[in-house]
mmCIF file of C-alpha atoms and ligand atoms in Angstrom:
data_model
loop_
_atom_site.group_PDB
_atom_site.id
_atom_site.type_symbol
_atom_site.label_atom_id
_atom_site.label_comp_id
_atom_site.label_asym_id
_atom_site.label_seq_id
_atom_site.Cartn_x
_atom_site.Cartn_y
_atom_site.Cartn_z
ATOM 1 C CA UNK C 1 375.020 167.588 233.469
ATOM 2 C CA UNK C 2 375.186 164.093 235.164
ATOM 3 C CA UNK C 3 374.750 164.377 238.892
ATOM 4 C CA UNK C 4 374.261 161.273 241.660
ATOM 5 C CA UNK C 5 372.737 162.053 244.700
ATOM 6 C CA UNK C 6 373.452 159.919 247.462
ATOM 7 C CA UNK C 7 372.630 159.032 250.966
ATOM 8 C CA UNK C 8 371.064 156.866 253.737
ATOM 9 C CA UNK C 9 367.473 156.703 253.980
ATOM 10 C CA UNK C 10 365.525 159.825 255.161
ATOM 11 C CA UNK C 11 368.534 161.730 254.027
ATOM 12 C CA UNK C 12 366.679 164.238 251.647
ATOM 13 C CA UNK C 13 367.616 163.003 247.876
ATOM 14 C CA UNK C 14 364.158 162.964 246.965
ATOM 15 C CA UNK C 15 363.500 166.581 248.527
ATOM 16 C CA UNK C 16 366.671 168.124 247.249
ATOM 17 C CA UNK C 17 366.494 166.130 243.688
ATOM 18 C CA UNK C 18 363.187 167.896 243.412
ATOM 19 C CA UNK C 19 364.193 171.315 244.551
ATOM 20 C CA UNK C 20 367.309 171.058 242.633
ATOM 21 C CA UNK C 21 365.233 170.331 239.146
ATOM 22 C CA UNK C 22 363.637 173.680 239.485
ATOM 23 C CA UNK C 23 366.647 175.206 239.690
ATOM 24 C CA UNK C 24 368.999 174.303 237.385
ATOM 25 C CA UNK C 25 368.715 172.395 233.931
ATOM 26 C CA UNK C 26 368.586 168.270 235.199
ATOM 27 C CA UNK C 27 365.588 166.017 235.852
ATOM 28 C CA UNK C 28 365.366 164.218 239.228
ATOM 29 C CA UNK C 29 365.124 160.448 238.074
ATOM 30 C CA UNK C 30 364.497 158.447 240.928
ATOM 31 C CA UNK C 31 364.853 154.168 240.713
ATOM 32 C CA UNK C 32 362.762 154.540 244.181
ATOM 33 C CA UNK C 33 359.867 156.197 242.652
ATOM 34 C CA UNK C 34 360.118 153.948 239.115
ATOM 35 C CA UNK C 35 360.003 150.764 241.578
ATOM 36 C CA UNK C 36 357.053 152.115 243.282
ATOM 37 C CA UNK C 37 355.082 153.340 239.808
ATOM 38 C CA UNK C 38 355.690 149.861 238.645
ATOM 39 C CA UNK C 39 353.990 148.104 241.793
ATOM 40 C CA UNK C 40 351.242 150.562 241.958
ATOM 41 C CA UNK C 41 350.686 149.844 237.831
ATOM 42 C CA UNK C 42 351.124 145.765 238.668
ATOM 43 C CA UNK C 43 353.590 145.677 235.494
ATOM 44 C CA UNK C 44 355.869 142.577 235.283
ATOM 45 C CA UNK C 45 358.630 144.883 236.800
ATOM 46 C CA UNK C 46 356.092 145.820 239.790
ATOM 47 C CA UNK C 47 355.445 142.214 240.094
ATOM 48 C CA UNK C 48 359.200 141.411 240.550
ATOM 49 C CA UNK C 49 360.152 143.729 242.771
ATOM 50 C CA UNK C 50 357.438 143.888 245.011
ATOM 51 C CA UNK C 51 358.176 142.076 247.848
ATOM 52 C CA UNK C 52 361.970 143.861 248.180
ATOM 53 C CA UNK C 53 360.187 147.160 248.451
ATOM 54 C CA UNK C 54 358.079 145.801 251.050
ATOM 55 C CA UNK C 55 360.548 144.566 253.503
ATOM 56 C CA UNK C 56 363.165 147.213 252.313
ATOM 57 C CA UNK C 57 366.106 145.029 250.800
ATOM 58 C CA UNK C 58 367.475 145.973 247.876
ATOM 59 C CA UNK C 59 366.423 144.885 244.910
ATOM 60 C CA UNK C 60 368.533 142.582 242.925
ATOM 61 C CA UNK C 61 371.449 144.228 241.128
ATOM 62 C CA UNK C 62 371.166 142.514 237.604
ATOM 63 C CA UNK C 63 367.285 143.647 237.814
ATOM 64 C CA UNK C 64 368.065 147.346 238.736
ATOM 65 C CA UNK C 65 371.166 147.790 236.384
ATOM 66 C CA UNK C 66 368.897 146.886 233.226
ATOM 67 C CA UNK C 67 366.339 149.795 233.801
ATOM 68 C CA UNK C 68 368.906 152.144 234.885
ATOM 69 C CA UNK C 69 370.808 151.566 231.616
ATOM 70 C CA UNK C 70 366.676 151.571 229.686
ATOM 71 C CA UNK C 71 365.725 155.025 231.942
ATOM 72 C CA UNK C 72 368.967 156.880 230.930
ATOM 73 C CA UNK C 73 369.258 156.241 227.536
ATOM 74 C CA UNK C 74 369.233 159.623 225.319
ATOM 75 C CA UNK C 75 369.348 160.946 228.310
ATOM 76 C CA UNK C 76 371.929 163.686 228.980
ATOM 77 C CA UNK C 77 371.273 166.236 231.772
ATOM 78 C CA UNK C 78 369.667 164.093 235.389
ATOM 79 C CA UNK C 79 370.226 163.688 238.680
ATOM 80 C CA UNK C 80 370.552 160.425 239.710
ATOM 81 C CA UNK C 81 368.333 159.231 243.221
ATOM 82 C CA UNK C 82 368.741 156.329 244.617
ATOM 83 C CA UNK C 83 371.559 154.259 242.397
ATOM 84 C CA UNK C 84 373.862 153.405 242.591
ATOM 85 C CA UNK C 85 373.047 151.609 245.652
ATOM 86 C CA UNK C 86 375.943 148.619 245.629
ATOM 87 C CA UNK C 87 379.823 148.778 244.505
ATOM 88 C CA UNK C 88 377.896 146.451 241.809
ATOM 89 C CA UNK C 89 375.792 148.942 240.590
ATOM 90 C CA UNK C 90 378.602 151.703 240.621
ATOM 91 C CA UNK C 91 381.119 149.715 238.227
ATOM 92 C CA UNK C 92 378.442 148.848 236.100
ATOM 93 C CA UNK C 93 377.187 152.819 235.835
ATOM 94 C CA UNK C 94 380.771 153.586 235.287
ATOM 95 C CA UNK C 95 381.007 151.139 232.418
ATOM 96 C CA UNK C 96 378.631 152.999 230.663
ATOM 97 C CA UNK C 97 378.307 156.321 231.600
ATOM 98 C CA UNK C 98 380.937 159.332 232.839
ATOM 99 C CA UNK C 99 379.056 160.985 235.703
ATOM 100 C CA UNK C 100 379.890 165.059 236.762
ATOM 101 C CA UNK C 101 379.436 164.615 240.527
ATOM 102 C CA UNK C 102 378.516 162.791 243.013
ATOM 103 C CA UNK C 103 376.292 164.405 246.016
ATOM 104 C CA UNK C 104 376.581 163.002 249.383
ATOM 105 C CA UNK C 105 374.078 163.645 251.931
ATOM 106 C CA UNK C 106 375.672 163.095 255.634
ATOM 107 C CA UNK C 107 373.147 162.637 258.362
ATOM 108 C CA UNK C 108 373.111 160.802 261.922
ATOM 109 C CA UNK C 109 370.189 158.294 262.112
ATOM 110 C CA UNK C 110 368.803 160.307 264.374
ATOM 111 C CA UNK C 111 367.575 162.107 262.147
ATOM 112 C CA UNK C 112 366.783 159.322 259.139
ATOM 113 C CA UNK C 113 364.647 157.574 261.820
ATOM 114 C CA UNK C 114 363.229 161.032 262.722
ATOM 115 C CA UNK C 115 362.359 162.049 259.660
ATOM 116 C CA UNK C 116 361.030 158.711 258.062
ATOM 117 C CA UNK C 117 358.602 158.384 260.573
ATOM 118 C CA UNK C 118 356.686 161.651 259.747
ATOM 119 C CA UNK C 119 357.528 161.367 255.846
ATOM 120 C CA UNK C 120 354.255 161.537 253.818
ATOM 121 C CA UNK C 121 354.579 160.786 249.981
ATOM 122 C CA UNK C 122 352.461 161.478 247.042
ATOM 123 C CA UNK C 123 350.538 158.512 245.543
ATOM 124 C CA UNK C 124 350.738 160.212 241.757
ATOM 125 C CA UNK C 125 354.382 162.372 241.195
ATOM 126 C CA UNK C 126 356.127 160.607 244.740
ATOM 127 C CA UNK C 127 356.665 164.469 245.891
ATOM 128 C CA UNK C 128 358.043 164.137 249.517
ATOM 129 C CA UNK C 129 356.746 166.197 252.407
ATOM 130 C CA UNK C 130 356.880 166.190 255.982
ATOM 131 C CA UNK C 131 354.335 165.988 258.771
ATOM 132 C CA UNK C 132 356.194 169.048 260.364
ATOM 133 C CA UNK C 133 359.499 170.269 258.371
ATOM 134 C CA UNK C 134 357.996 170.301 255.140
ATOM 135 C CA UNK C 135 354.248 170.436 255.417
ATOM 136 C CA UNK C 136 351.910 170.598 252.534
ATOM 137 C CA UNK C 137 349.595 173.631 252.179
ATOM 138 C CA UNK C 138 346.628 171.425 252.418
ATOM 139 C CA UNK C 139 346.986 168.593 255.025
ATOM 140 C CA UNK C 140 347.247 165.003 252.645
ATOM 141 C CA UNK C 141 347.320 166.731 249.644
ATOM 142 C CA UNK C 142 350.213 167.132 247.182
ATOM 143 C CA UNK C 143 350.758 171.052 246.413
ATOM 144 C CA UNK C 144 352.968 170.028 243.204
ATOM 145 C CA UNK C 145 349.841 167.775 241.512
ATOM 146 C CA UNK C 146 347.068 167.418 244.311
ATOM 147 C CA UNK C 147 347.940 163.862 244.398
ATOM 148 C CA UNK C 148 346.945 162.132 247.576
ATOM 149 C CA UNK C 149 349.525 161.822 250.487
ATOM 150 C CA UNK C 150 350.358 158.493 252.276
ATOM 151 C CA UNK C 151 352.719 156.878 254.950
ATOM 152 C CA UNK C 152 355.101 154.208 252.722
ATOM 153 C CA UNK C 153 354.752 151.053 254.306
ATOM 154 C CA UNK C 154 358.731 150.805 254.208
ATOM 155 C CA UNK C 155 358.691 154.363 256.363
ATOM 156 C CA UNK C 156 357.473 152.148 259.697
ATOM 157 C CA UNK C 157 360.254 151.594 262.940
ATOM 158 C CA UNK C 158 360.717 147.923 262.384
ATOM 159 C CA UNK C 159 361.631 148.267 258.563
ATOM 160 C CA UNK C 160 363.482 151.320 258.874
ATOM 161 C CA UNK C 161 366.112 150.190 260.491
ATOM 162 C CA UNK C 162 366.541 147.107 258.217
ATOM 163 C CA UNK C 163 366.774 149.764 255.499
ATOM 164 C CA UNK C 164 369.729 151.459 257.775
ATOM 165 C CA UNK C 165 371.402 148.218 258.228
ATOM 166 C CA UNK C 166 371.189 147.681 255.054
ATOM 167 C CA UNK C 167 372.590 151.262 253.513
ATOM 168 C CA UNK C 168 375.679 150.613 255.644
ATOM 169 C CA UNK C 169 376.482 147.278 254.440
ATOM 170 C CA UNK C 170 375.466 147.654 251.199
ATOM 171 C CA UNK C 171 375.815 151.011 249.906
ATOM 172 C CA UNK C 172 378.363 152.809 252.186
ATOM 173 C CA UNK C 173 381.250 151.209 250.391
ATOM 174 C CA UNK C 174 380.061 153.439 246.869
ATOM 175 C CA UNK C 175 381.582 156.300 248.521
ATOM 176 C CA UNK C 176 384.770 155.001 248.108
ATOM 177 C CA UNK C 177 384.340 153.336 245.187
ATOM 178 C CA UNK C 178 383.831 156.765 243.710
ATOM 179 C CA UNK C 179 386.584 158.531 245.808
ATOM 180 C CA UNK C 180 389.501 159.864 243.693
ATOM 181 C CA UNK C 181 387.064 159.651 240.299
ATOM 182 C CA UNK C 182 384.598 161.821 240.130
ATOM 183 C CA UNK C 183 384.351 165.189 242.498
ATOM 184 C CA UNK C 184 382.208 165.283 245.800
ATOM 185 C CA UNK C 185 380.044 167.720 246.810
ATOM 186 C CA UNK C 186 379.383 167.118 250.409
ATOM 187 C CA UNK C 187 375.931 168.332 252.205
ATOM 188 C CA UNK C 188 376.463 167.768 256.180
ATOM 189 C CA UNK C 189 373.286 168.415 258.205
ATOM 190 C CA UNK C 190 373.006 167.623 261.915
ATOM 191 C CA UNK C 191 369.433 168.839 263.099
ATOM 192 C CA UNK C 192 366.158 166.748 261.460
ATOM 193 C CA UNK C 193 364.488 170.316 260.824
ATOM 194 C CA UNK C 194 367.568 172.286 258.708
ATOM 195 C CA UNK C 195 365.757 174.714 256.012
ATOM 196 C CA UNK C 196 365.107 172.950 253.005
ATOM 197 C CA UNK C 197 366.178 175.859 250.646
ATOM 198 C CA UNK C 198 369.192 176.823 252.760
ATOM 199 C CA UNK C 199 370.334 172.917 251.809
ATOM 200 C CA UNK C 200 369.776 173.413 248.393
ATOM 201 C CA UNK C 201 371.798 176.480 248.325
ATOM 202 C CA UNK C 202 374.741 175.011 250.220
ATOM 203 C CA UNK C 203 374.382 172.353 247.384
ATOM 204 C CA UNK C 204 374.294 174.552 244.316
ATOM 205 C CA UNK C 205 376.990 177.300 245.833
ATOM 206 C CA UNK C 206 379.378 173.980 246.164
ATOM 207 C CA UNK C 207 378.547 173.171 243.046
ATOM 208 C CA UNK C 208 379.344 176.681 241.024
ATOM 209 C CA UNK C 209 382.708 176.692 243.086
ATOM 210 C CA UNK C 210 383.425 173.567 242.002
ATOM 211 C CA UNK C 211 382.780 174.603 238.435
ATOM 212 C CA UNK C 212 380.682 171.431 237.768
ATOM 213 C CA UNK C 213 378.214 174.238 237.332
ATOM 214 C CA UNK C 214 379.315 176.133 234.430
HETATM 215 P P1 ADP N 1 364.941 155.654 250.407
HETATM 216 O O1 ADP N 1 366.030 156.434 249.765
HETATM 217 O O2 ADP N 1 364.038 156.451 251.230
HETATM 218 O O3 ADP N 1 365.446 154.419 251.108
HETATM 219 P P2 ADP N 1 363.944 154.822 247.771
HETATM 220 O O4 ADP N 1 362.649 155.401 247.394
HETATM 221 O O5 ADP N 1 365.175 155.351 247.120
HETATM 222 O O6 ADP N 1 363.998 154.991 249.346
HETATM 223 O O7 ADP N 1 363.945 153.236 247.553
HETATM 224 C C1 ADP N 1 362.897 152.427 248.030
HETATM 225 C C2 ADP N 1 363.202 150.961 247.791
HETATM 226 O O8 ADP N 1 363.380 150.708 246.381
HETATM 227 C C3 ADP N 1 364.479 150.440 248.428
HETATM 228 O O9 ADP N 1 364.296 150.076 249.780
HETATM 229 C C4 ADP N 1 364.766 149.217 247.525
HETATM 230 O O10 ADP N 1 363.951 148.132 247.840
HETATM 231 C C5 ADP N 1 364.380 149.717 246.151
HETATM 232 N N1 ADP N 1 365.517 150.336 245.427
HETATM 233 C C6 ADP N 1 365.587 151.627 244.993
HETATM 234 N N2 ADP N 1 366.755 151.875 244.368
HETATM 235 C C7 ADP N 1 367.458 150.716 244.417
HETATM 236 C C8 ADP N 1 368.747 150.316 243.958
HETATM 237 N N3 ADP N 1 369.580 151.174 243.330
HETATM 238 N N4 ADP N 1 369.140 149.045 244.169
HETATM 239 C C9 ADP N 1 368.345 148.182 244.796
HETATM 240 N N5 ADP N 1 367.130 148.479 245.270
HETATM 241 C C10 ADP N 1 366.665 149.730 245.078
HETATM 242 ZN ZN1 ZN N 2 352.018 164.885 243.630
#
């Protein structure tokens, strides 16, 4: 099964992606967390894309498009985090892959800001946790690896809200690029501290009824 998630900032994706990998039969590939691998490893990738993680634009579409197409090759059952990002980035997936669903994650930025703030994410497997929603059992420590936890420097005020700005010019518009082709499964939430699992559910239940599931 081919599944996008998709969603502002601080939405969940990487929480849900997770959850939802232990639960049914994808893996949670995330162009987020192979960015950040790549500047932690100072690979030629890492060194190209450095600076866009840092001050939270996107990075270029030509750049992102090539190791999407390299990551999903031979690969048949994911969900998708983080692309596509840009109407660019959507007609090019769609060129080359059909996709199941597409999961849509609506939030006020309320909550994004809210929950960006106290995100803390591991340095090894990029787990996400929360300072109080989603706590680890050991304070700074990953429970899924042991991994150390940090604050991204891209999760401070003054670049999250380029990162907003930048998810409504930007990547907004994918929604209805993909409206009409492929079926939505739609995950409202409207208070920063909704139960992780209860999410998760809401997103698998919609997905069985939907028969995307099968
Ligand atoms: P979040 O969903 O919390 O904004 P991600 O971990 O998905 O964060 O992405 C972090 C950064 O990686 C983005 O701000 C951007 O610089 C880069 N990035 C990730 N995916 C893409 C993409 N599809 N297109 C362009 N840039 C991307
Ligand atoms: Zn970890």
């Amino acid at each position: 099964m081919k599944l996008l998630i998709f969603g502002p900032p601080g939405s969940g994706k990487g929480t849900y992606s997770s959850r939802i990998e232990d639960r049914i039969d994808v893996k949670h590939i995330s162009t987020g967390d192979i960015f950040r691998s790549a500047v932690k490893g100072n690979t030629d990738l890492g060194k190209k894309v450095k600076e866009y993680l840092d001050s939270g634009e996107l990075v270029p579409d030509e750049l992102v498009n090539k190791v999407v197409k390299e990551r999903l090759e031979g690969t048949d059952d994911f969900i998708l985090d983080g692309y596509p990002r840009t109407v660019e980035q959507a007609k090019f997936l769609d060129g080359f892959m059909d996709v199941d669903a597409i999961i849509v994650l609506d939030v006020t930025d309320e909550i994004t800001i809210e929950r960006l703030s106290a995100r803390r994410v591991c340095k090894e497997c990029g787990e996400v946790f929360h300072r109080l929603f989603n706590k680890p059992k050991k304070e700074g420590v990953c429970d899924k690896c042991g991994g150390e936890l940090y604050h991204r420097d891209d999760d401070k005020p003054s670049v999250i809200r380029d990162r907003i700005k930048t998810y409504e010019n930007m990547s907004e518009p994918v929604i209805e690029y993909f409206e009409g082709k492929i079926p939505f499964v739609i995950n409202r939430c409207r208070k920063a501290d909704a139960p992780i699992d209860k999410m998760v559910d809401g997103i698998i239940s919609q997905l069985e009824e939907k028969d995307i599931l099968s």
